[in-house]
Amino acid sequence: MSERTENVSRHKLNVRKDENKEEMVQQVITFALMILFTLIAFSMVILDISSYFIKPTLLLLAGVQVAFQLFYFMHMKNKGHFMPTIIMFGGMTIALATIITFTTIIWW
Amino acid sequence: MSHDDVLNPKHMPHDPEKATLEGKNKFVGFWMFLGGETVLFASLFGTYLALSGSTSGDNTPENLFGLELVFIMTMLLLTSSLTSVYAMYHMKNHNFKKMQLWLGVTVLLGLGFLGCEIYEFYHYIHEYGFTFRSSAFGSGFYTLVGFHGGHVLFGLFWITSLMIRNQKRGLNLYNAPKFYISSLYWHFIDVVWVFIFTVVYLLGKVG
């Protein structure tokens, strides 16, 4: 391999490493936010905040954490994830219908 | 170029997990599996939510659950999710040793989680007499949380066997997809746990 192509491929490798590093930084920030949301959720329950909104708030915090996990940790925000996104949203739609059915029609 | 050369190129591609057709197929196929798992866990959640009010005696969600242990378990699993992200970061930079190291840390954290869960179940059964058969709430609880625990156990076996099997081979285009989908599975376990600690434990305490 000539020196020039060697340099080009080394340059590509460095660019790639920088991209990976950037993604890693985003993932660490995501992790910090997930820990924060967990702390908020647990302290809301431990401090016994009695409010009409506590249940929806806890569910919302969980939903955001799951979105972080799927899009950042499992890379669903990246290119080439069209099929996984369709499959997961399809699964989640059925999942929601299942939960609604079980809690409202089958047992009550 | 022989098959072996294809799998062990001089310069590893950008996404080693999706560089071969087999890798691409594994990737889509595994996401389909995760879509199915979402529905499976939804039916367990639905059953639990429908039956969690059918308690017997003093063994209600409010009386049983201790949030301290659940908090520790959550931190262990959440951190193990980050360490498997680290492992995949090193995979993308083709650093096999560091990938193995972080997978090892992930396995240790997962073991810690599983230990806590076994202690929790043991505690419920022996201190409170709360078993699978004591009430419909009990059946729903042990089925849902136990099924998740089973997933953790399976994930630990999976990652550990990949680590041992490939220790001398190093990273190549044959095993990179295997490592990648095992880490997807591990993240999915954490996704399910986020809903378990919220719906079962936190909302159970709120009442």
JSON list of C-alpha atoms in Angstrom, two decimals, chain B:
[
{"chain": "B", "resi": 1, "resn": "MET", "atom": "CA", "xyz": [-10.04, -14.27, -1.03]},
{"chain": "B", "resi": 2, "resn": "SER", "atom": "CA", "xyz": [-11.04, -17.09, 1.26]},
{"chain": "B", "resi": 3, "resn": "HIS", "atom": "CA", "xyz": [-13.97, -17.02, 3.65]},
{"chain": "B", "resi": 4, "resn": "ASP", "atom": "CA", "xyz": [-11.57, -16.59, 6.56]},
{"chain": "B", "resi": 5, "resn": "ASP", "atom": "CA", "xyz": [-10.01, -13.48, 4.98]},
{"chain": "B", "resi": 6, "resn": "VAL", "atom": "CA", "xyz": [-13.45, -11.97, 4.51]},
{"chain": "B", "resi": 7, "resn": "LEU", "atom": "CA", "xyz": [-14.19, -12.39, 8.19]},
{"chain": "B", "resi": 8, "resn": "ASN", "atom": "CA", "xyz": [-10.76, -11.14, 9.30]},
{"chain": "B", "resi": 9, "resn": "PRO", "atom": "CA", "xyz": [-10.07, -8.07, 7.13]},
{"chain": "B", "resi": 10, "resn": "LYS", "atom": "CA", "xyz": [-6.90, -6.00, 7.55]},
{"chain": "B", "resi": 11, "resn": "HIS", "atom": "CA", "xyz": [-8.99, -2.91, 8.19]},
{"chain": "B", "resi": 12, "resn": "MET", "atom": "CA", "xyz": [-12.14, -3.44, 10.17]},
{"chain": "B", "resi": 13, "resn": "PRO", "atom": "CA", "xyz": [-15.16, -1.60, 8.72]},
{"chain": "B", "resi": 14, "resn": "HIS", "atom": "CA", "xyz": [-17.05, 1.16, 10.47]},
{"chain": "B", "resi": 15, "resn": "ASP", "atom": "CA", "xyz": [-19.90, -1.02, 11.76]},
{"chain": "B", "resi": 16, "resn": "PRO", "atom": "CA", "xyz": [-18.35, -4.48, 12.19]},
{"chain": "B", "resi": 17, "resn": "GLU", "atom": "CA", "xyz": [-21.69, -5.82, 13.44]},
{"chain": "B", "resi": 18, "resn": "LYS", "atom": "CA", "xyz": [-23.43, -5.05, 10.14]},
{"chain": "B", "resi": 19, "resn": "ALA", "atom": "CA", "xyz": [-20.58, -5.58, 7.65]},
{"chain": "B", "resi": 20, "resn": "THR", "atom": "CA", "xyz": [-21.66, -9.06, 6.53]},
{"chain": "B", "resi": 21, "resn": "LEU", "atom": "CA", "xyz": [-25.02, -10.27, 5.23]},
{"chain": "B", "resi": 22, "resn": "GLU", "atom": "CA", "xyz": [-25.26, -12.60, 8.20]},
{"chain": "B", "resi": 23, "resn": "GLY", "atom": "CA", "xyz": [-24.66, -9.66, 10.52]},
{"chain": "B", "resi": 24, "resn": "LYS", "atom": "CA", "xyz": [-27.36, -7.58, 8.81]},
{"chain": "B", "resi": 25, "resn": "ASN", "atom": "CA", "xyz": [-29.83, -10.46, 9.06]},
{"chain": "B", "resi": 26, "resn": "LYS", "atom": "CA", "xyz": [-29.02, -11.04, 12.72]},
{"chain": "B", "resi": 27, "resn": "PHE", "atom": "CA", "xyz": [-29.54, -7.34, 13.39]},
{"chain": "B", "resi": 28, "resn": "VAL", "atom": "CA", "xyz": [-33.05, -7.15, 11.82]},
{"chain": "B", "resi": 29, "resn": "GLY", "atom": "CA", "xyz": [-34.03, -10.57, 13.11]},
{"chain": "B", "resi": 30, "resn": "PHE", "atom": "CA", "xyz": [-33.07, -9.68, 16.64]},
{"chain": "B", "resi": 31, "resn": "TRP", "atom": "CA", "xyz": [-35.08, -6.47, 16.54]},
{"chain": "B", "resi": 32, "resn": "MET", "atom": "CA", "xyz": [-38.08, -8.55, 15.45]},
{"chain": "B", "resi": 33, "resn": "PHE", "atom": "CA", "xyz": [-37.52, -10.75, 18.47]},
{"chain": "B", "resi": 34, "resn": "LEU", "atom": "CA", "xyz": [-37.42, -7.65, 20.69]},
{"chain": "B", "resi": 35, "resn": "GLY", "atom": "CA", "xyz": [-40.69, -6.41, 19.16]},
{"chain": "B", "resi": 36, "resn": "GLY", "atom": "CA", "xyz": [-42.23, -9.77, 20.09]},
{"chain": "B", "resi": 37, "resn": "GLU", "atom": "CA", "xyz": [-40.75, -9.60, 23.59]},
{"chain": "B", "resi": 38, "resn": "THR", "atom": "CA", "xyz": [-42.37, -6.19, 24.04]},
{"chain": "B", "resi": 39, "resn": "VAL", "atom": "CA", "xyz": [-45.78, -7.77, 23.46]},
{"chain": "B", "resi": 40, "resn": "LEU", "atom": "CA", "xyz": [-44.94, -10.73, 25.69]},
{"chain": "B", "resi": 41, "resn": "PHE", "atom": "CA", "xyz": [-43.99, -8.49, 28.60]},
{"chain": "B", "resi": 42, "resn": "ALA", "atom": "CA", "xyz": [-47.03, -6.28, 27.94]},
{"chain": "B", "resi": 43, "resn": "SER", "atom": "CA", "xyz": [-49.30, -9.27, 28.49]},
{"chain": "B", "resi": 44, "resn": "LEU", "atom": "CA", "xyz": [-47.50, -10.03, 31.78]},
{"chain": "B", "resi": 45, "resn": "PHE", "atom": "CA", "xyz": [-47.80, -6.37, 32.83]},
{"chain": "B", "resi": 46, "resn": "GLY", "atom": "CA", "xyz": [-51.49, -6.35, 31.87]},
{"chain": "B", "resi": 47, "resn": "THR", "atom": "CA", "xyz": [-52.09, -9.49, 33.93]},
{"chain": "B", "resi": 48, "resn": "TYR", "atom": "CA", "xyz": [-50.23, -8.06, 36.91]},
{"chain": "B", "resi": 49, "resn": "LEU", "atom": "CA", "xyz": [-52.10, -4.73, 36.75]},
{"chain": "B", "resi": 50, "resn": "ALA", "atom": "CA", "xyz": [-55.43, -6.51, 36.52]},
{"chain": "B", "resi": 51, "resn": "LEU", "atom": "CA", "xyz": [-54.69, -8.84, 39.44]},
{"chain": "B", "resi": 52, "resn": "SER", "atom": "CA", "xyz": [-52.54, -6.70, 41.77]},
{"chain": "B", "resi": 53, "resn": "GLY", "atom": "CA", "xyz": [-55.65, -5.67, 43.73]},
{"chain": "B", "resi": 54, "resn": "SER", "atom": "CA", "xyz": [-56.59, -9.29, 44.47]},
{"chain": "B", "resi": 55, "resn": "THR", "atom": "CA", "xyz": [-54.47, -9.67, 47.60]},
{"chain": "B", "resi": 56, "resn": "SER", "atom": "CA", "xyz": [-54.82, -11.94, 50.60]},
{"chain": "B", "resi": 57, "resn": "GLY", "atom": "CA", "xyz": [-54.30, -10.85, 54.22]},
{"chain": "B", "resi": 58, "resn": "ASP", "atom": "CA", "xyz": [-51.69, -8.17, 54.96]},
{"chain": "B", "resi": 59, "resn": "ASN", "atom": "CA", "xyz": [-49.54, -9.01, 51.95]},
{"chain": "B", "resi": 60, "resn": "THR", "atom": "CA", "xyz": [-50.41, -5.98, 49.85]},
{"chain": "B", "resi": 61, "resn": "PRO", "atom": "CA", "xyz": [-47.94, -4.23, 47.53]},
{"chain": "B", "resi": 62, "resn": "GLU", "atom": "CA", "xyz": [-47.77, -1.35, 50.01]},
{"chain": "B", "resi": 63, "resn": "ASN", "atom": "CA", "xyz": [-46.79, -3.55, 52.96]},
{"chain": "B", "resi": 64, "resn": "LEU", "atom": "CA", "xyz": [-44.41, -5.86, 51.13]},
{"chain": "B", "resi": 65, "resn": "PHE", "atom": "CA", "xyz": [-42.19, -3.73, 48.95]},
{"chain": "B", "resi": 66, "resn": "GLY", "atom": "CA", "xyz": [-39.05, -2.06, 50.31]},
{"chain": "B", "resi": 67, "resn": "LEU", "atom": "CA", "xyz": [-37.83, 0.71, 48.06]},
{"chain": "B", "resi": 68, "resn": "GLU", "atom": "CA", "xyz": [-34.21, 0.63, 49.31]},
{"chain": "B", "resi": 69, "resn": "LEU", "atom": "CA", "xyz": [-33.45, -2.73, 47.73]},
{"chain": "B", "resi": 70, "resn": "VAL", "atom": "CA", "xyz": [-35.33, -1.83, 44.55]},
{"chain": "B", "resi": 71, "resn": "PHE", "atom": "CA", "xyz": [-33.28, 1.36, 44.30]},
{"chain": "B", "resi": 72, "resn": "ILE", "atom": "CA", "xyz": [-30.01, -0.56, 44.62]},
{"chain": "B", "resi": 73, "resn": "MET", "atom": "CA", "xyz": [-31.19, -3.05, 41.98]},
{"chain": "B", "resi": 74, "resn": "THR", "atom": "CA", "xyz": [-32.16, -0.22, 39.64]},
{"chain": "B", "resi": 75, "resn": "MET", "atom": "CA", "xyz": [-28.75, 1.42, 39.98]},
{"chain": "B", "resi": 76, "resn": "LEU", "atom": "CA", "xyz": [-26.96, -1.90, 39.36]},
{"chain": "B", "resi": 77, "resn": "LEU", "atom": "CA", "xyz": [-28.94, -2.63, 36.19]},
{"chain": "B", "resi": 78, "resn": "LEU", "atom": "CA", "xyz": [-28.80, 0.94, 34.90]},
{"chain": "B", "resi": 79, "resn": "THR", "atom": "CA", "xyz": [-25.02, 1.04, 35.37]},
{"chain": "B", "resi": 80, "resn": "SER", "atom": "CA", "xyz": [-24.63, -2.34, 33.68]},
{"chain": "B", "resi": 81, "resn": "SER", "atom": "CA", "xyz": [-26.45, -0.86, 30.70]},
{"chain": "B", "resi": 82, "resn": "LEU", "atom": "CA", "xyz": [-23.82, 1.89, 30.51]},
{"chain": "B", "resi": 83, "resn": "THR", "atom": "CA", "xyz": [-20.94, -0.57, 30.84]},
{"chain": "B", "resi": 84, "resn": "SER", "atom": "CA", "xyz": [-22.29, -2.59, 27.91]},
{"chain": "B", "resi": 85, "resn": "VAL", "atom": "CA", "xyz": [-22.45, 0.67, 25.95]},
{"chain": "B", "resi": 86, "resn": "TYR", "atom": "CA", "xyz": [-18.73, 1.09, 26.80]},
{"chain": "B", "resi": 87, "resn": "ALA", "atom": "CA", "xyz": [-18.11, -2.45, 25.55]},
{"chain": "B", "resi": 88, "resn": "MET", "atom": "CA", "xyz": [-19.77, -1.69, 22.21]},
{"chain": "B", "resi": 89, "resn": "TYR", "atom": "CA", "xyz": [-17.81, 1.58, 21.97]},
{"chain": "B", "resi": 90, "resn": "HIS", "atom": "CA", "xyz": [-14.59, -0.41, 22.23]},
{"chain": "B", "resi": 91, "resn": "MET", "atom": "CA", "xyz": [-15.93, -2.92, 19.70]},
{"chain": "B", "resi": 92, "resn": "LYS", "atom": "CA", "xyz": [-16.46, -0.12, 17.19]},
{"chain": "B", "resi": 93, "resn": "ASN", "atom": "CA", "xyz": [-12.88, 1.03, 17.82]},
{"chain": "B", "resi": 94, "resn": "HIS", "atom": "CA", "xyz": [-11.74, -2.60, 17.36]},
{"chain": "B", "resi": 95, "resn": "ASN", "atom": "CA", "xyz": [-10.31, -2.86, 20.85]},
{"chain": "B", "resi": 96, "resn": "PHE", "atom": "CA", "xyz": [-11.12, -6.44, 21.77]},
{"chain": "B", "resi": 97, "resn": "LYS", "atom": "CA", "xyz": [-9.45, -6.51, 25.19]},
{"chain": "B", "resi": 98, "resn": "LYS", "atom": "CA", "xyz": [-11.26, -3.44, 26.48]},
{"chain": "B", "resi": 99, "resn": "MET", "atom": "CA", "xyz": [-14.54, -4.77, 25.08]},
{"chain": "B", "resi": 100, "resn": "GLN", "atom": "CA", "xyz": [-14.04, -8.01, 27.03]},
{"chain": "B", "resi": 101, "resn": "LEU", "atom": "CA", "xyz": [-13.18, -6.03, 30.15]},
{"chain": "B", "resi": 102, "resn": "TRP", "atom": "CA", "xyz": [-16.37, -3.95, 30.04]},
{"chain": "B", "resi": 103, "resn": "LEU", "atom": "CA", "xyz": [-18.49, -6.99, 29.21]},
{"chain": "B", "resi": 104, "resn": "GLY", "atom": "CA", "xyz": [-16.99, -8.59, 32.31]},
{"chain": "B", "resi": 105, "resn": "VAL", "atom": "CA", "xyz": [-18.02, -5.58, 34.42]},
{"chain": "B", "resi": 106, "resn": "THR", "atom": "CA", "xyz": [-21.51, -5.81, 32.90]},
{"chain": "B", "resi": 107, "resn": "VAL", "atom": "CA", "xyz": [-21.75, -9.47, 33.91]},
{"chain": "B", "resi": 108, "resn": "LEU", "atom": "CA", "xyz": [-20.64, -8.68, 37.47]},
{"chain": "B", "resi": 109, "resn": "LEU", "atom": "CA", "xyz": [-23.25, -5.93, 37.83]},
{"chain": "B", "resi": 110, "resn": "GLY", "atom": "CA", "xyz": [-25.90, -8.27, 36.40]},
{"chain": "B", "resi": 111, "resn": "LEU", "atom": "CA", "xyz": [-24.90, -10.92, 38.96]},
{"chain": "B", "resi": 112, "resn": "GLY", "atom": "CA", "xyz": [-25.29, -8.32, 41.72]},
{"chain": "B", "resi": 113, "resn": "PHE", "atom": "CA", "xyz": [-28.78, -7.54, 40.46]},
{"chain": "B", "resi": 114, "resn": "LEU", "atom": "CA", "xyz": [-29.73, -11.20, 40.35]},
{"chain": "B", "resi": 115, "resn": "GLY", "atom": "CA", "xyz": [-28.38, -11.76, 43.87]},
{"chain": "B", "resi": 116, "resn": "CYS", "atom": "CA", "xyz": [-30.56, -8.90, 45.18]},
{"chain": "B", "resi": 117, "resn": "GLU", "atom": "CA", "xyz": [-33.61, -10.35, 43.42]},
{"chain": "B", "resi": 118, "resn": "ILE", "atom": "CA", "xyz": [-33.05, -13.81, 44.88]},
{"chain": "B", "resi": 119, "resn": "TYR", "atom": "CA", "xyz": [-32.67, -12.25, 48.33]},
{"chain": "B", "resi": 120, "resn": "GLU", "atom": "CA", "xyz": [-35.90, -10.27, 47.77]},
{"chain": "B", "resi": 121, "resn": "PHE", "atom": "CA", "xyz": [-37.94, -13.33, 46.80]},
{"chain": "B", "resi": 122, "resn": "TYR", "atom": "CA", "xyz": [-36.43, -15.38, 49.66]},
{"chain": "B", "resi": 123, "resn": "HIS", "atom": "CA", "xyz": [-37.32, -12.59, 52.08]},
{"chain": "B", "resi": 124, "resn": "TYR", "atom": "CA", "xyz": [-40.95, -12.39, 50.87]},
{"chain": "B", "resi": 125, "resn": "ILE", "atom": "CA", "xyz": [-41.41, -16.15, 51.08]},
{"chain": "B", "resi": 126, "resn": "HIS", "atom": "CA", "xyz": [-39.80, -16.74, 54.48]},
{"chain": "B", "resi": 127, "resn": "GLU", "atom": "CA", "xyz": [-40.61, -13.54, 56.37]},
{"chain": "B", "resi": 128, "resn": "TYR", "atom": "CA", "xyz": [-44.04, -12.82, 54.95]},
{"chain": "B", "resi": 129, "resn": "GLY", "atom": "CA", "xyz": [-45.22, -16.20, 53.63]},
{"chain": "B", "resi": 130, "resn": "PHE", "atom": "CA", "xyz": [-45.88, -14.44, 50.34]},
{"chain": "B", "resi": 131, "resn": "THR", "atom": "CA", "xyz": [-45.62, -17.06, 47.61]},
{"chain": "B", "resi": 132, "resn": "PHE", "atom": "CA", "xyz": [-46.70, -17.70, 44.04]},
{"chain": "B", "resi": 133, "resn": "ARG", "atom": "CA", "xyz": [-49.84, -19.40, 45.34]},
{"chain": "B", "resi": 134, "resn": "SER", "atom": "CA", "xyz": [-50.86, -17.07, 48.17]},
{"chain": "B", "resi": 135, "resn": "SER", "atom": "CA", "xyz": [-52.99, -14.74, 46.03]},
{"chain": "B", "resi": 136, "resn": "ALA", "atom": "CA", "xyz": [-53.68, -13.64, 42.47]},
{"chain": "B", "resi": 137, "resn": "PHE", "atom": "CA", "xyz": [-51.40, -10.67, 43.24]},
{"chain": "B", "resi": 138, "resn": "GLY", "atom": "CA", "xyz": [-48.66, -13.15, 44.19]},
{"chain": "B", "resi": 139, "resn": "SER", "atom": "CA", "xyz": [-49.03, -15.11, 40.96]},
{"chain": "B", "resi": 140, "resn": "GLY", "atom": "CA", "xyz": [-48.97, -11.95, 38.85]},
{"chain": "B", "resi": 141, "resn": "PHE", "atom": "CA", "xyz": [-45.99, -10.54, 40.73]},
{"chain": "B", "resi": 142, "resn": "TYR", "atom": "CA", "xyz": [-43.77, -13.62, 40.63]},
{"chain": "B", "resi": 143, "resn": "THR", "atom": "CA", "xyz": [-44.63, -14.31, 36.99]},
{"chain": "B", "resi": 144, "resn": "LEU", "atom": "CA", "xyz": [-43.77, -10.80, 35.82]},
{"chain": "B", "resi": 145, "resn": "VAL", "atom": "CA", "xyz": [-40.73, -10.09, 38.00]},
{"chain": "B", "resi": 146, "resn": "GLY", "atom": "CA", "xyz": [-39.51, -13.69, 37.84]},
{"chain": "B", "resi": 147, "resn": "PHE", "atom": "CA", "xyz": [-39.73, -13.73, 34.06]},
{"chain": "B", "resi": 148, "resn": "HIS", "atom": "CA", "xyz": [-37.60, -10.60, 33.96]},
{"chain": "B", "resi": 149, "resn": "GLY", "atom": "CA", "xyz": [-35.14, -12.22, 36.37]},
{"chain": "B", "resi": 150, "resn": "GLY", "atom": "CA", "xyz": [-35.03, -15.23, 34.04]},
{"chain": "B", "resi": 151, "resn": "HIS", "atom": "CA", "xyz": [-34.11, -12.89, 31.21]},
{"chain": "B", "resi": 152, "resn": "VAL", "atom": "CA", "xyz": [-31.27, -11.46, 33.30]},
{"chain": "B", "resi": 153, "resn": "LEU", "atom": "CA", "xyz": [-30.01, -14.99, 34.02]},
{"chain": "B", "resi": 154, "resn": "PHE", "atom": "CA", "xyz": [-30.17, -15.92, 30.34]},
{"chain": "B", "resi": 155, "resn": "GLY", "atom": "CA", "xyz": [-28.38, -12.69, 29.36]},
{"chain": "B", "resi": 156, "resn": "LEU", "atom": "CA", "xyz": [-25.59, -13.46, 31.84]},
{"chain": "B", "resi": 157, "resn": "PHE", "atom": "CA", "xyz": [-25.13, -16.97, 30.40]},
{"chain": "B", "resi": 158, "resn": "TRP", "atom": "CA", "xyz": [-25.19, -15.56, 26.87]},
{"chain": "B", "resi": 159, "resn": "ILE", "atom": "CA", "xyz": [-22.62, -12.81, 27.38]},
{"chain": "B", "resi": 160, "resn": "THR", "atom": "CA", "xyz": [-20.35, -15.04, 29.48]},
{"chain": "B", "resi": 161, "resn": "SER", "atom": "CA", "xyz": [-20.32, -17.81, 26.87]},
{"chain": "B", "resi": 162, "resn": "LEU", "atom": "CA", "xyz": [-19.58, -15.32, 24.08]},
{"chain": "B", "resi": 163, "resn": "MET", "atom": "CA", "xyz": [-16.67, -13.94, 26.11]},
{"chain": "B", "resi": 164, "resn": "ILE", "atom": "CA", "xyz": [-15.22, -17.38, 26.83]},
{"chain": "B", "resi": 165, "resn": "ARG", "atom": "CA", "xyz": [-15.80, -18.80, 23.35]},
{"chain": "B", "resi": 166, "resn": "ASN", "atom": "CA", "xyz": [-14.14, -15.87, 21.56]},
{"chain": "B", "resi": 167, "resn": "GLN", "atom": "CA", "xyz": [-11.37, -15.12, 24.04]},
{"chain": "B", "resi": 168, "resn": "LYS", "atom": "CA", "xyz": [-8.61, -16.55, 21.82]},
{"chain": "B", "resi": 169, "resn": "ARG", "atom": "CA", "xyz": [-10.23, -15.65, 18.51]},
{"chain": "B", "resi": 170, "resn": "GLY", "atom": "CA", "xyz": [-10.30, -11.90, 19.01]},
{"chain": "B", "resi": 171, "resn": "LEU", "atom": "CA", "xyz": [-12.80, -9.65, 17.30]},
{"chain": "B", "resi": 172, "resn": "ASN", "atom": "CA", "xyz": [-13.80, -10.46, 13.72]},
{"chain": "B", "resi": 173, "resn": "LEU", "atom": "CA", "xyz": [-16.75, -9.97, 11.42]},
{"chain": "B", "resi": 174, "resn": "TYR", "atom": "CA", "xyz": [-18.14, -13.36, 12.45]},
{"chain": "B", "resi": 175, "resn": "ASN", "atom": "CA", "xyz": [-18.49, -12.67, 16.16]},
{"chain": "B", "resi": 176, "resn": "ALA", "atom": "CA", "xyz": [-19.01, -8.88, 16.14]},
{"chain": "B", "resi": 177, "resn": "PRO", "atom": "CA", "xyz": [-22.77, -9.26, 15.34]},
{"chain": "B", "resi": 178, "resn": "LYS", "atom": "CA", "xyz": [-23.05, -11.79, 18.16]},
{"chain": "B", "resi": 179, "resn": "PHE", "atom": "CA", "xyz": [-21.56, -9.39, 20.68]},
{"chain": "B", "resi": 180, "resn": "TYR", "atom": "CA", "xyz": [-23.69, -6.54, 19.36]},
{"chain": "B", "resi": 181, "resn": "ILE", "atom": "CA", "xyz": [-27.06, -8.30, 19.62]},
{"chain": "B", "resi": 182, "resn": "SER", "atom": "CA", "xyz": [-26.22, -9.64, 23.08]},
{"chain": "B", "resi": 183, "resn": "SER", "atom": "CA", "xyz": [-25.73, -6.02, 24.16]},
{"chain": "B", "resi": 184, "resn": "LEU", "atom": "CA", "xyz": [-29.07, -5.06, 22.56]},
{"chain": "B", "resi": 185, "resn": "TYR", "atom": "CA", "xyz": [-30.67, -7.83, 24.60]},
{"chain": "B", "resi": 186, "resn": "TRP", "atom": "CA", "xyz": [-29.05, -6.50, 27.75]},
{"chain": "B", "resi": 187, "resn": "HIS", "atom": "CA", "xyz": [-30.41, -2.99, 27.09]},
{"chain": "B", "resi": 188, "resn": "PHE", "atom": "CA", "xyz": [-33.85, -4.44, 26.50]},
{"chain": "B", "resi": 189, "resn": "ILE", "atom": "CA", "xyz": [-33.71, -6.11, 29.93]},
{"chain": "B", "resi": 190, "resn": "ASP", "atom": "CA", "xyz": [-33.08, -2.66, 31.38]},
{"chain": "B", "resi": 191, "resn": "VAL", "atom": "CA", "xyz": [-36.02, -1.22, 29.39]},
{"chain": "B", "resi": 192, "resn": "VAL", "atom": "CA", "xyz": [-38.32, -3.82, 30.96]},
{"chain": "B", "resi": 193, "resn": "TRP", "atom": "CA", "xyz": [-36.88, -3.15, 34.42]},
{"chain": "B", "resi": 194, "resn": "VAL", "atom": "CA", "xyz": [-37.63, 0.59, 34.12]},
{"chain": "B", "resi": 195, "resn": "PHE", "atom": "CA", "xyz": [-41.31, -0.30, 33.72]},
{"chain": "B", "resi": 196, "resn": "ILE", "atom": "CA", "xyz": [-41.16, -2.90, 36.51]},
{"chain": "B", "resi": 197, "resn": "PHE", "atom": "CA", "xyz": [-39.69, -0.52, 39.08]},
{"chain": "B", "resi": 198, "resn": "THR", "atom": "CA", "xyz": [-42.17, 2.18, 38.06]},
{"chain": "B", "resi": 199, "resn": "VAL", "atom": "CA", "xyz": [-45.37, 0.18, 37.62]},
{"chain": "B", "resi": 200, "resn": "VAL", "atom": "CA", "xyz": [-44.87, -2.60, 40.18]},
{"chain": "B", "resi": 201, "resn": "TYR", "atom": "CA", "xyz": [-42.83, -0.99, 42.97]},
{"chain": "B", "resi": 202, "resn": "LEU", "atom": "CA", "xyz": [-43.33, 2.79, 42.82]},
{"chain": "B", "resi": 203, "resn": "LEU", "atom": "CA", "xyz": [-46.99, 2.78, 41.79]},
{"chain": "B", "resi": 204, "resn": "GLY", "atom": "CA", "xyz": [-47.54, -0.15, 44.20]},
{"chain": "B", "resi": 205, "resn": "LYS", "atom": "CA", "xyz": [-46.23, 2.02, 47.05]},
{"chain": "B", "resi": 206, "resn": "VAL", "atom": "CA", "xyz": [-48.34, 4.99, 45.97]},
{"chain": "B", "resi": 207, "resn": "GLY", "atom": "CA", "xyz": [-51.35, 2.69, 46.04]}
]
